Amino acid sequence: MSKALLEVRDLKVRYDKAVLLNGVSIDVGADELVGVVGPNGAGKSTLLRAISGLVQWERRARRGAHGDIVLEGSITFGGTTITDLAAHEICALGLVHCPERRRPFRELTVLDNLRAGAYLSRDSRETARNLEKAFTLFPRLKERRDQVAGTLSGGEQQMLATARALMYKPRLLCIDEPSLGLAPKVRNELFAAIKAIRASGIPVLLVEQEVGKVFQMADRNYILSQGRIVAQGAGKVLASDETLRASYLGM
Ligand SMILES: Nc1ncnc2c1ncn2[C@@H]1O[C@H](COP(=O)(O)OP(=O)(O)OP(=O)(O)O)[C@@H](O)[C@H]1O
Ligand SMILES: [Mg+2]
């Protein structure tokens, strides 16, 4: 494989004595949708939080206060080593993280939430284009553009979080559990939007509980369990492995 857009190598994360990631290596290519699945507590969110610099931010914030956070290994993005960059620097490089459990600015309207996502760009025409793109992907948000975000439904808030991430002009979008707690119909709308994002040329690293859906959508997948990658490959291949199904996939 030629050099991937995102390369994570032998990543280890410990919170005091707890080992959250125990030597994880993954790649995401520039034209891929890559899935990460695995049981609760496997370390999936921690992996995304380390990639986007949030674990390192927490480490700097709390050093020594409640035990140390240790992070080892390397993360490169577009050839740049980002392992120790600040989260906002990583975001500015185009590696954008849409975290678990959507949190819009509750008092702001949908439109102002999206504009807040575009603060890195000084180009107002580009912001307008991205806004149009976000509204094309999520027509419901367009209908509700002047509604205060705190009054959106759970599904609409997840759409807003995803749309807001797009306003940063991602070169790679990392999405953590977009379907969490949502009804099937809304989930399907979100998954369709994620496919459309990928089809528009933005690669995606997707963490999801809904294994069947990820396996359909993703080009490749990793199964994470207890802080380690235990298998990787196409969804079809992984889903036909009885041992993996029973041990890690809850299928
Ligand atoms: N700040 C923290 N301090 C100590 N342990 C933590 C911290 N954050 C997470 N953990 C632990 O690390 C493990 C991995 O957590 P993580 O949130 O990455 O799992 P996950 O795979 O995203 O799980 P889920 O599917 O439930 O979202 C869990 O056992 C969790 O309790
Ligand atoms: Mg998680």
Coordinates of C-alpha atoms and ligand atoms in Angstrom, one line a residue:
M1 CA 0.0 0.0 0.0
S2 CA 1.3 3.4 -0.8
K3 CA 1.4 6.0 1.9
A4 CA -2.1 6.4 3.4
L5 CA -3.6 9.8 4.3
L6 CA -3.9 8.8 7.9
E7 CA -1.4 6.4 9.5
V8 CA -1.6 5.4 13.1
R9 CA 1.3 3.3 14.3
D10 CA 1.6 1.2 17.5
L11 CA -0.6 3.7 19.4
K12 CA -0.7 3.1 23.2
V13 CA -2.8 5.1 25.6
R14 CA -2.8 4.6 29.3
Y15 CA -4.9 6.5 31.9
D16 CA -2.9 6.0 35.0
K17 CA -2.8 2.2 35.2
A18 CA -5.7 1.5 32.8
V19 CA -4.6 0.5 29.3
L20 CA -7.1 2.0 26.8
L21 CA -5.1 1.4 23.6
N22 CA -2.5 -1.3 23.5
G23 CA -0.6 -0.9 20.2
V24 CA -3.1 0.1 17.6
S25 CA -2.1 0.5 13.9
I26 CA -4.6 1.6 11.3
D27 CA -4.5 3.4 7.9
V28 CA -7.1 5.4 6.1
G29 CA -6.5 6.1 2.4
A30 CA -7.5 9.3 0.6
D31 CA -10.5 7.7 -1.0
E32 CA -11.7 5.3 1.6
L33 CA -14.5 4.9 4.1
V34 CA -13.0 2.9 6.9
G35 CA -15.1 1.4 9.7
V36 CA -14.0 0.7 13.3
V37 CA -16.3 -1.6 15.2
G38 CA -16.0 -3.5 18.5
P39 CA -17.6 -4.1 21.9
N40 CA -18.4 -1.3 24.4
G41 CA -15.3 -0.1 26.1
A42 CA -13.0 -1.5 23.4
G43 CA -11.3 1.9 23.0
K44 CA -13.0 3.1 19.8
S45 CA -13.7 6.6 21.1
T46 CA -10.3 6.8 22.7
L47 CA -8.8 6.0 19.3
L48 CA -10.6 8.9 17.6
R49 CA -9.9 11.2 20.5
A50 CA -6.1 10.4 20.2
I51 CA -6.2 11.0 16.5
S52 CA -7.8 14.4 16.9
G53 CA -5.6 15.4 19.7
L54 CA -8.1 15.4 22.5
V55 CA -6.3 12.7 24.6
Q56 CA -3.2 14.8 24.4
W57 CA -5.1 17.9 25.4
E58 CA -6.5 16.1 28.4
R59 CA -2.9 14.9 29.2
R60 CA -1.6 18.5 29.2
A61 CA -4.6 19.7 31.2
R62 CA -4.4 17.2 34.0
R63 CA -0.8 16.2 34.3
G64 CA -0.2 14.6 37.6
A65 CA -3.5 15.8 39.0
H66 CA -5.3 12.4 39.0
G67 CA -2.5 10.2 37.7
D68 CA -0.8 10.6 34.4
I69 CA -2.0 9.9 30.9
V70 CA 0.6 8.3 28.7
L71 CA 0.4 8.3 24.9
E72 CA 3.0 6.5 22.8
G73 CA 3.3 5.6 19.1
S74 CA 2.8 7.9 16.1
I75 CA 0.0 9.4 14.1
T76 CA 0.7 11.0 10.7
F77 CA -1.8 12.9 8.5
G78 CA -0.9 13.8 5.0
G79 CA 2.7 13.1 5.8
T80 CA 2.8 15.4 8.8
T81 CA 3.3 13.9 12.3
I82 CA 0.4 15.1 14.4
T83 CA 1.0 13.0 17.5
D84 CA 1.8 16.0 19.7
L85 CA 0.0 18.8 17.9
A86 CA -2.8 20.7 19.6
A87 CA -6.4 19.7 18.7
H88 CA -7.0 23.0 16.9
E89 CA -3.9 22.6 14.8
I90 CA -5.0 19.1 13.8
C91 CA -8.4 20.5 12.9
A92 CA -6.8 23.3 10.9
L93 CA -4.9 20.6 8.9
G94 CA -8.3 19.2 7.8
L95 CA -8.6 16.3 10.2
V96 CA -12.1 16.9 11.7
H97 CA -13.6 14.9 14.5
C98 CA -17.3 14.7 15.0
P99 CA -17.5 13.3 18.6
E100 CA -19.8 10.9 20.3
R101 CA -23.0 12.5 21.6
R102 CA -23.8 15.5 19.6
R103 CA -23.5 18.9 21.3
P104 CA -24.6 21.9 19.4
F105 CA -24.6 25.4 20.9
R106 CA -28.1 25.1 22.3
E107 CA -29.0 28.8 22.3
L108 CA -27.8 29.4 18.8
T109 CA -29.9 28.7 15.7
V110 CA -29.0 26.0 13.2
L111 CA -27.6 28.5 10.9
D112 CA -25.4 30.2 13.5
N113 CA -24.2 26.8 14.7
L114 CA -23.0 26.1 11.1
R115 CA -21.4 29.5 10.8
A116 CA -19.5 28.8 14.0
G117 CA -18.2 25.7 12.3
A118 CA -16.8 27.8 9.5
Y119 CA -14.8 30.2 11.7
L120 CA -11.5 29.0 10.4
S121 CA -12.4 30.2 6.9
R122 CA -12.1 33.8 6.0
D123 CA -13.6 33.2 2.6
S124 CA -17.2 34.1 2.8
R125 CA -18.0 32.7 -0.6
E126 CA -16.5 29.4 0.3
T127 CA -18.5 29.4 3.6
A128 CA -21.7 30.0 1.6
R129 CA -20.8 27.1 -0.7
N130 CA -20.1 24.7 2.2
L131 CA -23.4 25.8 3.8
E132 CA -25.2 25.0 0.6
K133 CA -23.5 21.6 0.5
A134 CA -24.5 20.9 4.1
F135 CA -28.1 21.9 3.4
T136 CA -28.2 19.7 0.3
L137 CA -27.1 16.8 2.4
F138 CA -29.5 17.6 5.2
P139 CA -32.6 19.3 3.8
R140 CA -34.2 19.0 7.3
L141 CA -31.6 21.4 8.6
K142 CA -32.4 23.9 5.8
E143 CA -36.1 23.8 6.8
R144 CA -35.0 24.5 10.4
R145 CA -32.2 26.9 9.8
D146 CA -33.7 29.6 12.1
Q147 CA -34.7 27.1 14.9
V148 CA -32.7 27.2 18.2
A149 CA -30.5 24.1 18.2
G150 CA -31.4 23.1 21.8
T151 CA -34.9 22.3 20.6
L152 CA -33.9 20.0 17.7
S153 CA -34.7 16.3 18.0
G154 CA -31.8 13.9 18.7
G155 CA -31.5 12.9 15.1
E156 CA -31.6 16.5 13.9
Q157 CA -28.8 17.4 16.4
Q158 CA -26.7 14.6 15.0
M159 CA -27.3 15.9 11.5
L160 CA -26.3 19.4 12.7
A161 CA -23.1 18.0 14.3
T162 CA -22.2 16.2 11.1
A163 CA -23.0 19.3 9.0
R164 CA -21.0 21.5 11.3
A165 CA -18.0 19.2 10.9
L166 CA -18.3 19.7 7.1
M167 CA -18.0 23.5 7.5
Y168 CA -14.4 23.0 8.6
K169 CA -13.6 21.8 5.1
P170 CA -12.4 18.3 6.2
R171 CA -9.8 16.4 4.3
L172 CA -10.7 13.5 6.6
L173 CA -13.9 13.2 8.7
C174 CA -13.8 11.1 11.8
I175 CA -17.3 10.3 13.1
D176 CA -18.0 8.6 16.4
E177 CA -21.3 6.7 16.7
P178 CA -23.6 8.9 14.7
S179 CA -26.6 6.5 15.1
L180 CA -26.4 6.3 18.9
G181 CA -29.9 6.5 20.4
L182 CA -31.7 7.3 17.1
A183 CA -34.7 5.7 15.5
P184 CA -34.1 3.5 12.4
K185 CA -35.5 6.0 9.9
V186 CA -33.2 8.8 11.1
R187 CA -30.3 6.4 11.3
N188 CA -30.8 5.6 7.7
E189 CA -30.9 9.2 6.7
L190 CA -27.6 9.8 8.5
F191 CA -25.9 6.8 6.9
A192 CA -27.1 8.0 3.5
A193 CA -25.6 11.4 4.2
I194 CA -22.3 9.7 5.3
K195 CA -22.2 7.8 2.0
A196 CA -22.8 11.0 0.1
I197 CA -20.0 12.7 2.0
R198 CA -17.7 10.0 1.0
A199 CA -19.0 10.1 -2.6
S200 CA -18.2 13.8 -2.7
G201 CA -14.5 13.0 -2.2
I202 CA -14.1 13.3 1.6
P203 CA -12.7 10.1 3.2
V204 CA -14.3 9.0 6.4
L205 CA -13.2 7.1 9.5
L206 CA -16.5 5.8 11.0
V207 CA -16.9 4.3 14.5
E208 CA -20.3 2.6 14.8
Q209 CA -22.2 0.1 16.9
E210 CA -24.4 -0.9 14.0
V211 CA -22.0 -3.4 12.6
G212 CA -24.2 -4.6 9.7
K213 CA -24.6 -1.1 8.4
V214 CA -20.9 -0.2 8.6
F215 CA -19.9 -3.5 6.9
Q216 CA -22.2 -2.6 4.0
M217 CA -20.9 1.0 3.7
A218 CA -17.2 0.8 4.4
D219 CA -14.4 -0.2 2.0
R220 CA -12.4 -1.8 4.9
N221 CA -13.0 -2.3 8.6
Y222 CA -11.0 -2.8 11.8
I223 CA -12.3 -4.7 14.8
L224 CA -11.1 -3.3 18.0
S225 CA -11.3 -5.2 21.3
Q226 CA -9.7 -4.4 24.6
G227 CA -7.5 -1.8 23.0
R228 CA -6.2 -4.0 20.2
I229 CA -7.0 -4.6 16.6
V230 CA -8.1 -8.2 16.4
A231 CA -9.1 -8.4 12.8
Q232 CA -9.4 -6.2 9.7
G233 CA -10.8 -6.6 6.2
A234 CA -13.9 -6.2 4.0
G235 CA -17.2 -6.4 5.9
K236 CA -18.4 -9.5 3.9
V237 CA -15.3 -11.4 4.9
L238 CA -15.4 -10.4 8.6
A239 CA -19.1 -11.0 8.9
S240 CA -18.8 -14.5 7.5
D241 CA -16.3 -15.5 10.2
E242 CA -18.2 -17.3 12.9
T243 CA -15.6 -16.8 15.6
L244 CA -15.5 -13.0 15.0
R245 CA -19.2 -12.8 14.9
A246 CA -19.6 -14.6 18.2
S247 CA -16.7 -13.0 20.0
Y248 CA -16.7 -9.4 18.9
L249 CA -19.5 -8.5 16.7
G250 CA -22.6 -9.5 18.7
M251 CA -24.0 -10.8 15.4
Ligands
LIG1 N1 -10.9 9.5 31.1 C1 -10.8 8.2 31.3 N2 -10.2 7.7 32.4 C2 -10.1 6.4 32.6 N3 -10.6 5.4 31.8 C3 -11.3 5.9 30.7 C4 -11.4 7.2 30.4 N4 -12.1 7.3 29.3 C5 -12.4 6.1 28.9 N5 -11.9 5.2 29.8 C6 -12.1 3.7 29.7 O1 -11.4 3.3 28.6 C7 -12.1 2.2 28.0 C8 -12.3 2.5 26.5 O2 -13.3 3.6 26.4 P1 -13.8 4.1 25.1 O3 -14.8 5.2 25.4 O4 -12.7 4.5 24.2 O5 -14.6 2.8 24.5 P2 -15.6 2.7 23.3 O6 -15.1 1.6 22.5 O7 -15.7 4.0 22.6 O8 -16.9 2.3 24.0 P3 -18.5 2.6 23.6 O9 -18.8 1.6 22.5 O10 -19.2 2.3 24.8 O11 -18.6 4.0 23.1 C9 -13.3 2.0 28.8 O12 -13.1 0.9 29.7 C10 -13.5 3.3 29.5 O13 -14.1 3.1 30.8
MG2 MG -17.3 5.3 22.3

